[in-house]
Amino acid sequence: MTDPNAIQPSELDQLPDRDPEETAEWQASLDAVTKAAGPHRAAYLMRRTLERAEGTGIALPKLLETDYVNTIPTAAEPAVPGDPEMEARITAWNRWNAAAMVTRGSKYGVGGHIATFASAAWLYETGFNHFFKGKEADGSGDQLYIQGHASPGIYARAFLDGRLNEHHLDNFRRESGGNGLPSYPHPRRLPWLWEFPTVSMGLGPLSAIYQARFNRYLTNRGIKDVSASHVWAFLGDGEMDEPESTAALALAAREQLDNLTFVINCNLQRLDGPVRANFKIVQELEAQFRGAGWNVVKTLWGSAWDELFQLDTTGALVRRLREVPDAQVQTYQTRDAAYIRADFFGKDPALVEMAKLLSDDKILDCFHFSRGGHEPRKVYAAYKAAVEHKGAPTVILAQTVKGHTLGTGFASKNANHQMKKLTVDEFKTMRDLLGLPIADSAFVDGVVPYGHPGADSPEVRYLQERRAALGGPAPARRVHPVAPLPAPAEKAFASFDKGSGSQNVATTMAFVRLIKDLVRDKETGKRWVPIVPDEARTFGMESLFPSLGIYSPKGQTYEPVDRDQLMYYKEAENGQILNEGITEAGSMADFIAASTSYATHGEAMIPFYIFYSMFGWQRTADQMWQLGDQLGRGFLVGATAGRTTLTGEGLQHADGHSPVIAATNPAALTYDPAFAYEIATIVKDGLRRMYGEAAPGEDPDVFYYLTVYNEPLPQPAKPQGLGIDEGIIKGLYRFNTAESAGVTVTANAPRIQLLGSGTAIHWALKAQALLAEEWGVAADVWSATSWSELRRDALEADAALLRGEERVPYVRQALQGAEGPVLAVSDYMRQVPDQIAQWVEQDYSSLGADGFGLSDTREAARRHFGVDAESIVVAALAQLAKRGEVKATAVKEAREKYGL
């Protein structure tokens, strides 16, 4: 493995050496020590020498930094294959159309970004012309995480190669009428083009790392060899402030993901101003990535700087470049040659002499235009070095100018991120700079025209030939025509219909038992991807360790301390479990990669990610939105759920609101099952919908969120009767009546309907008995498996009514004819069951665990929140008293009786 911290020999021709003979003597001394005393002694001496230099104030880069120069000098750059002049013309057309698209759309006030792609154009074009593999070869190709603000440039390229037309471009950011283009990479909005949503900044780099890791997982498990796929993540230097951007750098280095390249566009600007006004973001990022174990390639200066470096015989230029803060570099971009002579060169006598040899035009060329990220030869060299590097991921730090080629009104201006249009005169100046054959007469009524050389032009033919050679268009998303996965054996699900008898079983354990059976299925078992953030033992999953193995690219290089035990900790190169350690964000990134493998690689995988429910949606809801945008499929499982069920852990572990957050996600099907057979029914139907034969009108591109509990209770047998499975899936069915429950009530007893979800149904069942035995009230108990699905169905019914269609919400159909008022209860805040209130015809009220959680016994916590069986009884009597069906005094008597 190449040491990423080593000074590269290719840098040396940019660092002046005033005494090569002395340098050779030092090098010979180091060689001699290495030979005589070994490399460890040589390393020790080097480290001490560097420490001494730093301690005496000698100006050296930090140990994790190199000088502020290109990693690959001009002399070492490989020749760029193909036709550079043709590629320059193609890039010019794309620059023009990207700016034209946003400018034309500005009259609608929909916004857009011009300056980002202007700075990054060659970073993308070089990749599209020479590196990014399409999907028409092996079905996978490369995975491209495009920087969201650069999307106009990607659309412009798709327009040039015929995948989009002018109508599409004119509907940039105007999607509601059809044929529109989404603002950013949104697979759900443009699923044939975009694969990965990236504009919730920070999630792109995190997801890219875990995508590269999942590619290795697929290969090592023998699912599909995707070793030829390379993951490219295009990022902004300002985006690297997001903690998610760097959260998994060590994982990528530790697992030697040399199938991954970050390309960070260092235009030194974020949305409001400089990224590091008083510092240097490139040096900071270099140290951060080198420290994490990445290979770092800096592409900072264009070829115009070569003459300056050759004139720098004292090292003064390199020193000055290292000390100038980024905000001052940005200022040079906007000032004249006199200012640059005085401020940059005037700080050092050697630089003053150097400047005398430079014309004003040369100085302006260097400081206004010549950046490494703007020259395809330098970008090509960096990309080639990245894909050829083995043993570590690579980050390319490419310096550019934000707003490059857009004119002096844009380049390096602090406000250019918010600047949405160019004037006609600015477009004409840009046209002349790019050498485009667009006549003044093409600007009709002040509207900038789109430019296209023609479908059969040399430019378009060249572009299409290059993409054909690389495996087809990119970016592109493909859902390959594959047969639905066969349904697992029925016995895996049917075994839960019998109940648990006298055995107490928590629903968390019931779910884990179901998964244990499903992963043994001969047809689909290998496609399950169990994901857990270092809590497998909490959820009773340790028995899966020896049978499935924990994925590790190195296998198991040690003897586990529990090797003599049945459920020992087993790591394996082909392990099936992804145990990510304490990182919910990393686990979600795993889930996203696995859940979209059906499109990314044409291999349907079935991920289930099990986590403390409190640390799922609350902590990573943004990624769950990303999951929905990316059209992911799978099962999220919030274990140890509820506000009162996880005893002793307290406020920060007591989840009373995850279904509320989940209900905001249109792609999430949220269930709060009470019993083991409900879990089995939901999972079975989820597999059918997402991986089998979806019914007409059903969207398979959804994911399921199940809450399961750690409270061991008897699991009843599945009730017999028509519509039970339908009710479980749709969200509500009657579990029993007062009569079928065996409680004694009179023929004309007051009646109430108790709706409970999750563990709360057990409190409702106890309340059912108390109401009958102590108050003469008949209560029917309903299991509300999904409040949010009931609401979603009701909203769809409302929308149908507006279209003139007669449709009754399912919740109203299910409760039709049910006597008495309805009282709903859950282990969540009342907002959860209240989702359905407006569609219930009966009098409706609810109980829930609102407020912060607390540490105590389950019984005490439930009494505190007023959701225990006795509280349900009092609330039920209050409802009936309002209707005059029980005496008003009964409510007071019940409160006193139960000590409420």
PDB file of C-alpha atoms in Angstrom, residues 641-651 653-656 710-711 759 763 825-828 847-871 900:
ATOM      1  CA  ALA A 641     -39.905   1.264  20.736  1.00  0.00           C
ATOM      2  CA  GLY A 642     -42.379   3.392  22.667  1.00  0.00           C
ATOM      3  CA  ARG A 643     -42.204   6.068  25.308  1.00  0.00           C
ATOM      4  CA  THR A 644     -42.954   3.815  28.311  1.00  0.00           C
ATOM      5  CA  THR A 645     -41.760   0.406  27.194  1.00  0.00           C
ATOM      6  CA  LEU A 646     -37.988   0.739  27.512  1.00  0.00           C
ATOM      7  CA  THR A 647     -37.694   0.815  31.292  1.00  0.00           C
ATOM      8  CA  GLY A 648     -34.982   2.703  33.082  1.00  0.00           C
ATOM      9  CA  GLU A 649     -33.283   4.324  30.088  1.00  0.00           C
ATOM     10  CA  GLY A 650     -35.027   7.657  30.463  1.00  0.00           C
ATOM     11  CA  LEU A 651     -35.753  10.753  28.453  1.00  0.00           C
ATOM     12  CA  HIS A 653     -34.176   6.778  24.928  1.00  0.00           C
ATOM     13  CA  ALA A 654     -37.947   7.106  25.243  1.00  0.00           C
ATOM     14  CA  ASP A 655     -39.377   7.267  21.730  1.00  0.00           C
ATOM     15  CA  GLY A 656     -42.807   8.799  21.673  1.00  0.00           C
ATOM     16  CA  ASN A 710     -38.907  -5.196  24.132  1.00  0.00           C
ATOM     17  CA  GLU A 711     -41.756  -6.059  26.535  1.00  0.00           C
ATOM     18  CA  THR A 759     -47.859  -2.610  23.028  1.00  0.00           C
ATOM     19  CA  TRP A 763     -53.494  -2.041  28.123  1.00  0.00           C
ATOM     20  CA  VAL A 825     -54.429   4.823  22.631  1.00  0.00           C
ATOM     21  CA  SER A 826     -50.779   4.250  21.767  1.00  0.00           C
ATOM     22  CA  ASP A 827     -47.372   4.416  23.423  1.00  0.00           C
ATOM     23  CA  TYR A 828     -46.731   7.557  21.388  1.00  0.00           C
ATOM     24  CA  LEU A 847     -54.697   8.981  24.910  1.00  0.00           C
ATOM     25  CA  GLY A 848     -50.955   9.149  24.397  1.00  0.00           C
ATOM     26  CA  ALA A 849     -47.568   9.678  25.981  1.00  0.00           C
ATOM     27  CA  ASP A 850     -46.992  13.375  25.309  1.00  0.00           C
ATOM     28  CA  GLY A 851     -44.004  15.172  26.783  1.00  0.00           C
ATOM     29  CA  PHE A 852     -40.503  14.062  27.666  1.00  0.00           C
ATOM     30  CA  GLY A 853     -39.815  10.496  28.692  1.00  0.00           C
ATOM     31  CA  LEU A 854     -38.574   9.485  32.127  1.00  0.00           C
ATOM     32  CA  SER A 855     -36.861   6.628  33.915  1.00  0.00           C
ATOM     33  CA  ASP A 856     -39.108   4.343  35.932  1.00  0.00           C
ATOM     34  CA  THR A 857     -40.909   1.036  35.766  1.00  0.00           C
ATOM     35  CA  ARG A 858     -43.287   0.494  32.887  1.00  0.00           C
ATOM     36  CA  GLU A 859     -46.265   0.617  35.225  1.00  0.00           C
ATOM     37  CA  ALA A 860     -45.181   3.892  36.822  1.00  0.00           C
ATOM     38  CA  ALA A 861     -44.343   5.493  33.477  1.00  0.00           C
ATOM     39  CA  ARG A 862     -47.727   4.546  32.048  1.00  0.00           C
ATOM     40  CA  ARG A 863     -49.523   5.882  35.057  1.00  0.00           C
ATOM     41  CA  HIS A 864     -47.469   9.105  34.739  1.00  0.00           C
ATOM     42  CA  PHE A 865     -48.587   9.595  31.124  1.00  0.00           C
ATOM     43  CA  GLY A 866     -52.129   8.415  31.753  1.00  0.00           C
ATOM     44  CA  VAL A 867     -52.115   5.561  29.272  1.00  0.00           C
ATOM     45  CA  ASP A 868     -52.315   2.491  31.535  1.00  0.00           C
ATOM     46  CA  ALA A 869     -55.404   0.294  31.665  1.00  0.00           C
ATOM     47  CA  GLU A 870     -56.930   2.195  34.572  1.00  0.00           C
ATOM     48  CA  SER A 871     -56.436   5.524  32.809  1.00  0.00           C
ATOM     49  CA  LEU A 900     -55.550   8.687  39.510  1.00  0.00           C
TER      50      LEU A 900
END
